[in-house]
Amino acid sequence: MIFSTKKLFAISLLSLSVAAPTAYSADANELNLYSARKEQLIKPLLDQFTEQTKIKVNLVTGKADALLKRLEVEGKNSVADIFITTDAGRLHRAQQAGVLQSIQSDVLDKAIPANLREPNGFWYGLSQRARPIFYAKDRIKPEDLSTYEALADEKWKGSICVRSSNNIYNQSLVASMLVHNKKEDVEKWAKAFVGNFAKPPKGGDRDQIKAAAAGQCDIAIANTYYFGKMVHAKKDPKQQQAAEKMAIFWPNQAGRGTHVNISGIAVTKAAKNKENAIKLIEFLVKEDSQKWYAESNHEYPVVAGVAWSETLTSWGKFKADTLNLSNLGKLNTEAVKLMDRAGWK
Ligand code: FE
């Protein structure tokens, strides 16, 4: 492929936007990882893997979208063997962009529940997070809550805080609703749900929980690990105090279960070290790895029987939606359009 100067310039700009040691080669006993997860959430495990296997692992961290762009631009010349990112919707995007390859591993098929991996082996869940409802303990009785769908009830007018519709977590939540409900019902729901917002969406998940704690709304929707981070924010007592005022409600327990998503991993199409890449992924689903990987970000392990952290245990068990997460990516465009039409900013 011949690149124009303009395109080459765009490539060099892209490489700059991702903090990257650039001199990695495709050495047979090395593995190159592009990770949208922060270094401290995975590096100690990679070090252990290297110690056990003598396979050196080079880690490039960056923002999910920038890393995906980089994989696309580098194409088959990419040194990356593995891509790590969060949300099945994003993993689907990478798959669609043609930068991933499918792998086959009995170890992975046995360890990871089928709904948390791509059916053809294009990507695998490594940790799980739920996206439940958070409520202000002093104002809301949990008996008044039930399902995501019920948040469209007019009794919640001016009560709900949730981030913008351009966020993949909300897109995946709506995509999951499209799997389980008729499209026109989800559309009706979205309009009424947006009508119940306390304020126009702004900020991240933690901001929604904080706003509810501060009385700007009564209910927030957020991923569980953000709540875990707030509970443990020892250097920021304000976050801890906000978390103290809030509690988790697990929606849809009488039906399909609470919406869950993953942080996941995939072998790149350009991988020069496919066998080692599979070895690393298999290492990451071992019991000890799973425990550490989940706990490092207040997440749930994907492998059944691996102990939960004390914090997660304190939130109680819940029924999780078991739909195959590859559906979230497939329905992403439809979800985004629907949220747009509903006026979800
Ligand atoms: Fe997040």
Short mmCIF file of C-alpha atoms and ligand atoms in Angstrom, two decimals:
data_model
loop_
_atom_site.label_atom_id
_atom_site.label_comp_id
_atom_site.label_asym_id
_atom_site.label_seq_id
_atom_site.Cartn_x
_atom_site.Cartn_y
_atom_site.Cartn_z
CA MET A 1 0.00 0.00 0.00
CA ILE A 2 1.27 3.47 -0.87
CA PHE A 3 0.67 6.18 1.67
CA SER A 4 0.32 9.79 0.67
CA THR A 5 2.36 12.37 2.58
CA LYS A 6 -0.85 13.49 4.22
CA LYS A 7 -1.52 9.99 5.48
CA LEU A 8 2.05 9.53 6.67
CA PHE A 9 1.74 12.75 8.62
CA ALA A 10 -1.48 11.45 10.18
CA ILE A 11 0.34 8.24 11.13
CA SER A 12 3.17 10.05 12.88
CA LEU A 13 0.66 12.19 14.75
CA LEU A 14 -1.15 9.05 15.82
CA SER A 15 2.00 7.43 17.10
CA LEU A 16 2.65 10.54 19.14
CA SER A 17 -0.77 10.40 20.74
CA VAL A 18 0.02 7.03 22.30
CA ALA A 19 2.88 6.80 24.78
CA ALA A 20 4.93 4.21 22.96
CA PRO A 21 8.40 2.84 22.98
CA THR A 22 8.77 2.45 19.22
CA ALA A 23 11.72 0.14 18.77
CA TYR A 24 10.00 -3.17 19.47
CA SER A 25 10.72 -5.93 17.05
CA ALA A 26 8.83 -9.11 16.40
CA ASP A 27 11.33 -11.26 18.27
CA ALA A 28 10.17 -14.86 18.66
CA ASN A 29 10.58 -14.82 22.41
CA GLU A 30 8.86 -11.52 22.95
CA LEU A 31 5.26 -10.38 23.01
CA ASN A 32 4.04 -6.90 22.23
CA LEU A 33 0.86 -5.71 23.93
CA TYR A 34 -1.24 -2.68 23.08
CA SER A 35 -3.27 -2.04 26.20
CA ALA A 36 -6.02 0.45 26.87
CA ARG A 37 -5.75 -0.57 30.50
CA LYS A 38 -3.41 1.34 32.74
CA GLU A 39 0.00 -0.17 33.36
CA GLN A 40 -0.55 -0.77 37.09
CA LEU A 41 -3.63 -2.88 36.32
CA ILE A 42 -1.65 -5.50 34.39
CA LYS A 43 2.14 -5.06 34.59
CA PRO A 44 2.68 -7.19 37.73
CA LEU A 45 0.94 -10.13 36.02
CA LEU A 46 3.02 -9.70 32.87
CA ASP A 47 6.17 -9.76 35.00
CA GLN A 48 5.05 -13.04 36.55
CA PHE A 49 4.38 -14.48 33.12
CA THR A 50 7.86 -13.50 31.96
CA GLU A 51 9.40 -15.05 35.05
CA GLN A 52 7.62 -18.35 34.41
CA THR A 53 8.03 -18.57 30.64
CA LYS A 54 11.09 -16.39 29.86
CA ILE A 55 8.91 -14.65 27.25
CA LYS A 56 9.56 -10.93 27.43
CA VAL A 57 6.45 -8.74 27.28
CA ASN A 58 6.57 -5.19 25.93
CA LEU A 59 3.65 -3.05 27.04
CA VAL A 60 2.31 -0.05 25.14
CA THR A 61 -0.51 1.71 26.96
CA GLY A 62 -2.84 4.36 25.56
CA LYS A 63 -6.45 5.39 25.08
CA ALA A 64 -8.65 2.66 23.58
CA ASP A 65 -9.67 4.56 20.45
CA ALA A 66 -6.13 5.78 19.75
CA LEU A 67 -4.71 2.27 20.08
CA LEU A 68 -7.35 0.86 17.76
CA LYS A 69 -6.60 3.59 15.20
CA ARG A 70 -2.92 2.77 15.53
CA LEU A 71 -3.56 -0.94 14.87
CA GLU A 72 -5.59 0.00 11.79
CA VAL A 73 -2.95 2.36 10.44
CA GLU A 74 -0.07 -0.04 11.11
CA GLY A 75 -1.95 -2.87 9.46
CA LYS A 76 0.07 -6.02 8.86
CA ASN A 77 3.26 -4.14 9.79
CA SER A 78 2.09 -3.72 13.36
CA VAL A 79 4.41 -5.23 15.97
CA ALA A 80 1.42 -5.74 18.26
CA ASP A 81 0.53 -9.33 19.11
CA ILE A 82 -2.22 -8.57 21.60
CA PHE A 83 -4.86 -5.88 22.08
CA ILE A 84 -6.43 -5.27 25.48
CA THR A 85 -9.40 -2.97 25.90
CA THR A 86 -12.65 -2.57 27.81
CA ASP A 87 -16.24 -3.07 26.67
CA ALA A 88 -17.41 -5.74 24.26
CA GLY A 89 -18.71 -2.95 22.01
CA ARG A 90 -15.12 -1.75 21.49
CA LEU A 91 -13.78 -5.27 20.96
CA HIS A 92 -16.41 -5.71 18.28
CA ARG A 93 -15.24 -2.48 16.64
CA ALA A 94 -11.69 -3.84 16.54
CA GLN A 95 -12.95 -7.09 15.05
CA GLN A 96 -14.92 -5.17 12.41
CA ALA A 97 -11.86 -3.07 11.63
CA GLY A 98 -10.09 -6.30 10.70
CA VAL A 99 -7.21 -5.95 13.15
CA LEU A 100 -7.96 -9.10 15.17
CA GLN A 101 -7.62 -12.80 14.39
CA SER A 102 -9.53 -15.71 15.84
CA ILE A 103 -7.74 -18.26 17.96
CA GLN A 104 -8.66 -21.66 19.29
CA SER A 105 -7.85 -22.74 22.84
CA ASP A 106 -9.53 -25.47 24.87
CA VAL A 107 -8.12 -23.86 28.02
CA LEU A 108 -9.90 -20.57 27.26
CA ASP A 109 -13.11 -22.24 26.11
CA LYS A 110 -13.24 -24.16 29.37
CA ALA A 111 -12.29 -21.29 31.67
CA ILE A 112 -14.34 -18.41 30.21
CA PRO A 113 -18.14 -18.69 30.06
CA ALA A 114 -19.38 -18.73 26.45
CA ASN A 115 -21.33 -15.47 26.81
CA LEU A 116 -18.17 -13.58 27.79
CA ARG A 117 -16.17 -14.45 24.67
CA GLU A 118 -16.64 -13.99 20.95
CA PRO A 119 -18.17 -17.19 19.51
CA ASN A 120 -15.40 -17.60 16.89
CA GLY A 121 -12.50 -16.81 19.23
CA PHE A 122 -11.86 -13.22 18.11
CA TRP A 123 -11.84 -11.87 21.68
CA TYR A 124 -12.12 -13.07 25.27
CA GLY A 125 -13.36 -11.48 28.50
CA LEU A 126 -10.73 -11.21 31.24
CA SER A 127 -12.74 -9.44 33.91
CA GLN A 128 -16.35 -8.49 34.40
CA ARG A 129 -18.13 -5.36 35.52
CA ALA A 130 -21.81 -4.73 36.10
CA ARG A 131 -23.76 -1.56 35.29
CA PRO A 132 -26.43 -1.46 38.01
CA ILE A 133 -28.54 1.33 39.51
CA PHE A 134 -27.10 3.36 42.40
CA TYR A 135 -29.56 5.06 44.77
CA ALA A 136 -29.34 7.67 47.52
CA LYS A 137 -29.96 5.74 50.73
CA ASP A 138 -31.60 8.66 52.55
CA ARG A 139 -34.19 9.34 49.83
CA ILE A 140 -34.90 6.16 47.91
CA LYS A 141 -36.36 2.90 49.12
CA PRO A 142 -34.92 -0.05 47.18
CA GLU A 143 -38.45 -1.55 47.10
CA ASP A 144 -39.37 1.25 44.68
CA LEU A 145 -36.77 0.07 42.16
CA SER A 146 -37.06 -2.96 39.92
CA THR A 147 -35.74 -2.87 36.33
CA TYR A 148 -33.91 -0.59 33.87
CA GLU A 149 -37.20 -0.50 31.98
CA ALA A 150 -39.07 0.81 35.05
CA LEU A 151 -36.82 3.88 35.18
CA ALA A 152 -39.08 5.26 32.43
CA ASP A 153 -41.90 5.62 34.97
CA GLU A 154 -42.89 9.22 35.52
CA LYS A 155 -42.40 8.85 39.27
CA TRP A 156 -38.67 9.27 38.49
CA LYS A 157 -39.12 12.66 36.79
CA GLY A 158 -36.04 14.78 37.55
CA SER A 159 -34.45 11.92 39.50
CA ILE A 160 -31.94 10.28 37.20
CA CYS A 161 -28.26 11.02 36.55
CA VAL A 162 -26.49 9.19 33.73
CA ARG A 163 -23.61 10.11 31.45
CA SER A 164 -23.78 10.98 27.78
CA SER A 165 -24.97 8.66 25.00
CA ASN A 166 -21.62 8.94 23.27
CA ASN A 167 -20.23 6.73 26.01
CA ILE A 168 -19.80 3.09 24.99
CA TYR A 169 -21.06 1.75 28.35
CA ASN A 170 -24.48 3.34 27.80
CA GLN A 171 -24.51 2.26 24.16
CA SER A 172 -23.87 -1.33 25.26
CA LEU A 173 -26.59 -1.12 27.92
CA VAL A 174 -29.12 0.06 25.33
CA ALA A 175 -27.88 -2.59 22.87
CA SER A 176 -28.59 -5.23 25.55
CA MET A 177 -32.13 -3.85 25.92
CA LEU A 178 -32.56 -4.18 22.16
CA VAL A 179 -31.71 -7.87 22.43
CA HIS A 180 -34.34 -8.46 25.09
CA ASN A 181 -37.16 -6.09 24.06
CA LYS A 182 -38.97 -4.99 20.93
CA LYS A 183 -37.26 -2.09 19.21
CA GLU A 184 -40.29 0.19 19.45
CA ASP A 185 -40.55 -0.52 23.18
CA VAL A 186 -36.89 0.39 23.74
CA GLU A 187 -37.45 3.56 21.72
CA LYS A 188 -40.46 4.50 23.86
CA TRP A 189 -38.47 3.66 26.97
CA ALA A 190 -35.50 5.79 25.94
CA LYS A 191 -37.70 8.86 25.36
CA ALA A 192 -39.36 8.55 28.76
CA PHE A 193 -36.05 7.69 30.46
CA VAL A 194 -34.38 10.79 29.01
CA GLY A 195 -37.42 12.79 30.14
CA ASN A 196 -36.62 11.73 33.71
CA PHE A 197 -33.04 13.06 33.69
CA ALA A 198 -32.30 15.50 36.49
CA LYS A 199 -29.88 17.41 34.26
CA PRO A 200 -28.20 17.15 30.87
CA PRO A 201 -25.56 14.37 30.89
CA LYS A 202 -22.10 15.56 31.90
CA GLY A 203 -18.97 13.85 33.23
CA GLY A 204 -18.12 10.21 33.80
CA ASP A 205 -19.77 7.45 35.82
CA ARG A 206 -18.28 8.63 39.11
CA ASP A 207 -19.71 12.12 38.54
CA GLN A 208 -23.20 10.64 38.32
CA ILE A 209 -22.80 8.83 41.65
CA LYS A 210 -21.39 12.01 43.23
CA ALA A 211 -24.26 14.12 41.85
CA ALA A 212 -26.80 11.72 43.38
CA ALA A 213 -24.93 11.78 46.70
CA ALA A 214 -25.02 15.59 46.58
CA GLY A 215 -28.79 15.61 46.01
CA GLN A 216 -28.78 16.75 42.37
CA CYS A 217 -30.60 13.51 41.54
CA ASP A 218 -31.65 10.36 43.44
CA ILE A 219 -30.51 7.61 41.11
CA ALA A 220 -27.37 7.09 39.02
CA ILE A 221 -26.31 4.45 36.55
CA ALA A 222 -22.64 3.50 36.67
CA ASN A 223 -20.17 0.66 36.37
CA THR A 224 -19.43 -1.15 39.61
CA TYR A 225 -15.64 -0.63 39.63
CA TYR A 226 -16.09 3.15 39.78
CA PHE A 227 -18.04 2.69 43.00
CA GLY A 228 -15.23 0.43 44.27
CA LYS A 229 -12.71 3.15 43.47
CA MET A 230 -14.77 5.72 45.37
CA VAL A 231 -15.13 3.44 48.39
CA HIS A 232 -11.34 3.02 48.43
CA ALA A 233 -10.40 6.63 47.57
CA LYS A 234 -8.37 7.05 50.77
CA LYS A 235 -6.66 10.20 49.50
CA ASP A 236 -9.97 11.81 48.60
CA PRO A 237 -12.35 11.59 51.60
CA LYS A 238 -15.03 13.49 49.62
CA GLN A 239 -15.36 10.53 47.25
CA GLN A 240 -15.57 8.13 50.16
CA GLN A 241 -18.24 10.29 51.83
CA ALA A 242 -20.24 10.38 48.59
CA ALA A 243 -19.99 6.59 48.22
CA GLU A 244 -21.14 6.23 51.82
CA LYS A 245 -24.46 7.93 50.93
CA MET A 246 -25.13 5.57 48.00
CA ALA A 247 -26.05 1.91 47.60
CA ILE A 248 -26.26 -0.53 44.72
CA PHE A 249 -29.55 -1.87 43.43
CA TRP A 250 -29.29 -4.88 41.11
CA PRO A 251 -31.95 -4.38 38.43
CA ASN A 252 -33.90 -7.03 36.49
CA GLN A 253 -33.32 -9.77 39.07
CA ALA A 254 -36.73 -11.33 38.41
CA GLY A 255 -35.97 -11.43 34.70
CA ARG A 256 -32.85 -11.50 32.54
CA GLY A 257 -30.47 -10.11 35.18
CA THR A 258 -28.30 -7.00 35.52
CA HIS A 259 -26.35 -5.79 32.49
CA VAL A 260 -22.68 -6.80 32.61
CA ASN A 261 -19.73 -6.09 30.37
CA ILE A 262 -16.07 -7.05 30.23
CA SER A 263 -12.52 -5.94 29.88
CA GLY A 264 -11.17 -8.18 27.18
CA ILE A 265 -8.21 -9.40 25.22
CA ALA A 266 -7.59 -10.40 21.61
CA VAL A 267 -4.77 -11.59 19.36
CA THR A 268 -4.05 -9.10 16.59
CA LYS A 269 -4.21 -10.06 12.94
CA ALA A 270 -0.60 -8.92 12.55
CA ALA A 271 0.64 -11.06 15.47
CA LYS A 272 4.07 -12.54 14.79
CA ASN A 273 3.99 -14.54 18.02
CA LYS A 274 0.55 -16.10 18.00
CA GLU A 275 1.52 -19.16 20.07
CA ASN A 276 3.03 -17.00 22.81
CA ALA A 277 0.03 -14.69 22.68
CA ILE A 278 -2.29 -17.63 23.37
CA LYS A 279 0.04 -18.75 26.17
CA LEU A 280 -0.28 -15.34 27.80
CA ILE A 281 -4.07 -15.26 27.55
CA GLU A 282 -4.21 -18.76 29.05
CA PHE A 283 -1.97 -17.54 31.86
CA LEU A 284 -4.39 -14.68 32.53
CA VAL A 285 -7.30 -17.04 33.19
CA LYS A 286 -5.42 -19.06 35.83
CA GLU A 287 -7.01 -18.74 39.25
CA ASP A 288 -4.27 -16.57 40.81
CA SER A 289 -4.10 -14.26 37.78
CA GLN A 290 -7.88 -13.89 37.70
CA LYS A 291 -8.05 -13.02 41.36
CA TRP A 292 -5.36 -10.36 41.05
CA TYR A 293 -6.61 -8.97 37.72
CA ALA A 294 -10.18 -8.57 38.96
CA GLU A 295 -9.18 -7.09 42.32
CA SER A 296 -6.74 -4.59 40.87
CA ASN A 297 -9.68 -2.66 39.39
CA HIS A 298 -12.55 -3.74 41.68
CA GLU A 299 -13.94 -6.05 39.02
CA TYR A 300 -15.42 -9.53 38.97
CA PRO A 301 -13.36 -12.47 37.71
CA VAL A 302 -14.69 -14.16 34.57
CA VAL A 303 -13.61 -17.62 35.72
CA ALA A 304 -16.20 -19.33 37.91
CA GLY A 305 -15.12 -20.21 41.44
CA VAL A 306 -12.45 -17.52 41.72
CA ALA A 307 -12.98 -15.65 45.00
CA TRP A 308 -14.39 -12.09 44.90
CA SER A 309 -12.73 -9.25 46.78
CA GLU A 310 -14.17 -8.22 50.15
CA THR A 311 -15.61 -5.05 48.59
CA LEU A 312 -17.46 -6.94 45.86
CA THR A 313 -18.65 -9.54 48.34
CA SER A 314 -20.12 -6.73 50.48
CA TRP A 315 -22.32 -5.66 47.55
CA GLY A 316 -23.93 -9.09 47.48
CA LYS A 317 -24.53 -11.70 44.83
CA PHE A 318 -26.70 -10.88 41.84
CA LYS A 319 -28.08 -12.46 38.71
CA ALA A 320 -26.19 -11.25 35.64
CA ASP A 321 -27.58 -11.04 32.13
CA THR A 322 -26.05 -13.98 30.23
CA LEU A 323 -26.62 -12.76 26.69
CA ASN A 324 -23.57 -13.25 24.48
CA LEU A 325 -21.71 -9.95 24.63
CA SER A 326 -20.90 -10.05 20.91
CA ASN A 327 -24.52 -8.87 20.47
CA LEU A 328 -23.63 -5.53 22.04
CA GLY A 329 -21.28 -4.64 19.21
CA LYS A 330 -23.63 -5.92 16.53
CA LEU A 331 -26.44 -3.72 17.86
CA ASN A 332 -24.24 -0.71 18.65
CA THR A 333 -25.17 1.41 15.62
CA GLU A 334 -28.87 0.77 16.16
CA ALA A 335 -28.52 1.68 19.84
CA VAL A 336 -26.67 4.92 19.07
CA LYS A 337 -29.30 6.02 16.54
CA LEU A 338 -32.11 5.22 18.93
CA MET A 339 -30.48 7.18 21.78
CA ASP A 340 -30.04 10.09 19.39
CA ARG A 341 -33.70 10.07 18.40
CA ALA A 342 -34.65 9.93 22.09
CA GLY A 343 -32.72 13.16 22.69
CA TRP A 344 -30.13 11.48 24.95
CA LYS A 345 -27.34 14.04 24.68
FE FE B 1 -14.41 2.83 32.69
#
